[in-house]
Amino acid sequence: MQRCSRIALGLSEQARRFPDRITVRDATGEVTADELDALVGTLARHLLEVRIEHPTTGPVPVLVGRNRWSVVALLAAFRAGVPCTPIDATLPAGVIADLLDRIGRPPVAVLSEARMGGALPPEIGAIVVPRTPDDPVGPTPVDLDTPGVVLFTSGSTGRPKGVVLDWSAFESTSAHHLATNAPDESAARIGLLAPLQWIGGLRRALAVAEGAAVSILDVREHPDPARLLAWLEAERVTQFGIGPAQTVLLDGVWPAGRRLERVDQIVLGGDTLTGAHVATLQRLCRPDGVIRCTYSASEAAGATVVSHTYRADDPVDPGILPLGSDPSPERVRFEPVDAGDPDGPREIVVLGTVARGYLDDPALTDTRFGTDSDGTRWWRTGDLARVDPDGTVWHAGRLDDTVKINGKLVSPTEAETVLRRFAGVREVAVVPRRGSQRTQLVAHLSVDPAAGLTPTAVRTHCRERLAPHVVPGVLVRHDRLPTTVNGKTDRHRLGTEPVHPWRTRPPGPSATDLERWLVAEIRRVLDLDDVAADDDLLDLGLDSLALVELCAAIADAGYPEVDPARVLRAGTAAAIARDLGVAVAAPRSTTSVVHPAGTRVPVVALPGGGGTAVRFRFLAEALGEDQPLLIVEPAGMHRRGRPGRTVGALAGHVVAETRRHLDPGRPVAVVGYSASGPVAYETAVRLKADGRPVHLVLLDTVPAIDPTLSFRPPTGEHPAASTVRTAGARALPRALLRSVGFRARHARRSLRRWRLERFPGRARFDVERYRAFQRTMVRAGRAYRPAPPTFGVTLLHVGDGDLVTIGRQWVPDLVEHWVGGDHGTMLEPPHVTTLASAVRDAVDAAFADPAS
């Protein structure tokens, strides 16, 4: 069914009733309601003529600025019933050309000003908004359930999404202003600060059809906050919308006690608003005014989804504010994200008036949009929320931003909430940073210089209020956080720029070759761009897992052995270098202890043949900080001691290390990987004889090695080789060097020279050392014949070979599960997440009964 849109009819009605009222004003002029109606009708006629000459159903592009002519152009599209796409005329020509291609490369575009023509490709014609009326036409009927407007998002996180809105999306009265048909002096005057290609700006521009007057200010040309407030006062603005970033700039620039006496409503949009934002605006509006905090989006047609209203004299908590209260079930619902966590955050789903979908992206449209059985349209926002029993809605982050830190799902918003409540912190954005080795949270802060904050004080504040895995790994200080063209914090930019940690003093240079090498290794382990020799490692985000990896890198490079406790005591690369220069005569433990304060049943893990503690770095992270993990390397690999040559000797060493680190009688789970399977089995036997409750978890291995089985990764690479490369070395096996034409003598000489140049000091690293340990462990396993088990055994395998059949010969009650990856990658992302879950389930099931 066709009829004229409410916007088109409303504009004509305002012109009939109040022809002389000033309706739209910008920096260069103004138009009355009658003049606006005539200009809109004139341009509408031109658009209809173009449609006859160039029949098409696609939208007409409208190049807009922040001026009254852009309002004329957009209203003309509604008058003519011609779909439109507002495009920022200041965008680069290449970006504009791409947007024009996406809407079908229309033959003609509308220019709000003639000087914008240079932004168009030469083959596209132009219609300039007329300055004088010429045979205007009235409203044209349209099918309201067909596309009317395509809005492109800012594209700050990638390719802009094209949001397709039906004409019907604009039929409801905008909640962003108080429409009135009163005479000019008492009419609502909206201060338009937002760009017209954004849903907020478009909605406010269309408010002239509902009886409001609009004053436009180009805040890009006039960014001075004091000038903005003076303009609002001079224009006698009664209502305006603003974002949190602009609000921060208004704080303290207006004389105390002076108010914008005409302003009775300020709309504050955003999902991370604080009481400080509201308090700033409360001091500006008149005493009986209100601050409306709203949550909406282009996909919701700019209409409010949930909101909360504060009067000018209401007390406001300085911390994070709720999105709203008492959400309407007809407008919004909250759907669980994780079925296994009923108390976790829920995704916000908007109902009713929502976009048709995304332009040229059917896959994303199918994922985010849908229709219920009763015909109700919905859109998945990707925003997470928690709803209190009283109906208060709190923002809980973005579904896209949630990350796994140490095996636990984390929303950066949780850390942001805590940081915003710290006195002296003005702006906060906590952004996940996914490096090649790990994911960490980086907190970007703007602070009050007078507050005297230090990174140590801020980090202490976080550690006292957040779980360890939620504490940001790195703090970065900014004068102001960067923003997008829409005034939102530019998280994409923050997530892609180099990270420079907040320092209270300039970084010192590295004094020695050893310091320079350590700084490079720390930079690699922590995935940071900026590390100095005197930086505190904890302030750089060094956690238990990274600590184990750093210790292994130092040992693999041939320097004197250091254990994690010693590295933590040193604290900086410079101090570690000084410590390494001191001769170490006392033998060191072969066990790396990760998360010793965890409350779960401890796990004793054995790397495969020739493997090091670094082999379990991803598994340790995936198991989480509540899982105590003892990684026991064979004697003689990185610590002094005679290497074991039988399963009994190898297991005896593991049992001795377990006794040294764990109290007698404490339950333990033994995890053996690859060629360490027989040693893990014998270790479990001996620990059981000690009177400990024991469970054995075998990772792609069996308790006795069949002579026909090989425990090399499928690529033929030695298990230690990837560990060695992780530590920074890249040594080619001699056989490979020979195969490409090198003589063995030259290969050894080149390899030795490379090590000495790459690692200053006494080089002790040698791939053959790891190969020797592998051969020893495999030979020992083939000679081993295990006794029947008196404890539970779980086999986690990748589905290759006959491991299950062979395992059941020795363990009739074997419990087995398939996990992803292959023999080499099962311990690496992304498969390690599934593996860690299976290990936890096996241990939980084994020790569910306290008497087990």
Short mmCIF file of N, CA and C in Angstrom, two decimals, residues 65 77 82 91 184 189 203 355 431 543 547 560 570 651 711 743 748 794 811 833 845:
data_model
loop_
_atom_site.label_atom_id
_atom_site.label_comp_id
_atom_site.label_asym_id
_atom_site.label_seq_id
_atom_site.Cartn_x
_atom_site.Cartn_y
_atom_site.Cartn_z
N GLY A 65 27.31 18.31 3.47
CA GLY A 65 28.19 18.97 4.42
C GLY A 65 27.39 19.28 5.66
N ALA A 77 14.52 14.19 -1.07
CA ALA A 77 14.43 12.76 -1.36
C ALA A 77 13.17 12.17 -0.73
N VAL A 82 12.26 9.15 -3.44
CA VAL A 82 13.43 8.58 -4.12
C VAL A 82 14.43 8.13 -3.06
N LEU A 91 35.10 13.27 2.32
CA LEU A 91 35.84 12.02 2.22
C LEU A 91 36.77 12.05 1.01
N ASP A 184 7.39 30.89 16.61
CA ASP A 184 8.85 30.79 16.49
C ASP A 184 9.56 30.93 17.82
N ARG A 189 14.26 24.51 19.41
CA ARG A 189 15.37 24.77 18.48
C ARG A 189 16.47 23.77 18.78
N ARG A 203 18.32 12.22 11.77
CA ARG A 203 17.10 12.29 12.57
C ARG A 203 16.81 13.72 13.01
N ALA A 355 16.62 -2.06 10.73
CA ALA A 355 17.00 -1.97 9.33
C ALA A 355 16.58 -3.23 8.56
N VAL A 431 41.60 -2.14 25.25
CA VAL A 431 41.52 -2.76 23.92
C VAL A 431 42.29 -4.07 23.93
N ASP A 543 53.36 -12.22 32.71
CA ASP A 543 52.60 -13.12 33.56
C ASP A 543 53.37 -14.43 33.71
N LEU A 547 56.68 -15.67 31.72
CA LEU A 547 57.87 -15.83 32.54
C LEU A 547 58.56 -17.16 32.25
N PRO A 560 73.78 -18.73 31.59
CA PRO A 560 73.58 -19.43 32.87
C PRO A 560 72.10 -19.56 33.18
N ALA A 570 64.77 -9.93 39.82
CA ALA A 570 65.54 -8.95 39.07
C ALA A 570 64.65 -7.83 38.55
N ALA A 651 61.44 -41.61 35.53
CA ALA A 651 60.29 -41.43 36.41
C ALA A 651 60.74 -41.10 37.83
N PHE A 711 57.15 -41.18 17.17
CA PHE A 711 56.58 -40.05 17.89
C PHE A 711 57.08 -38.71 17.38
N ARG A 743 78.49 -28.62 2.44
CA ARG A 743 79.30 -29.65 3.05
C ARG A 743 79.09 -29.59 4.56
N ARG A 748 78.57 -26.84 9.81
CA ARG A 748 78.85 -26.70 11.24
C ARG A 748 79.49 -25.34 11.54
N THR A 794 43.24 -41.67 31.27
CA THR A 794 42.50 -41.03 30.18
C THR A 794 43.45 -40.79 29.02
N VAL A 811 45.73 -51.01 29.46
CA VAL A 811 44.75 -50.40 30.36
C VAL A 811 43.35 -50.76 29.85
N THR A 833 42.72 -25.13 23.14
CA THR A 833 41.56 -24.78 23.96
C THR A 833 40.71 -26.02 24.22
N ALA A 845 36.57 -35.28 36.77
CA ALA A 845 35.86 -36.56 36.91
C ALA A 845 36.62 -37.52 37.80
#
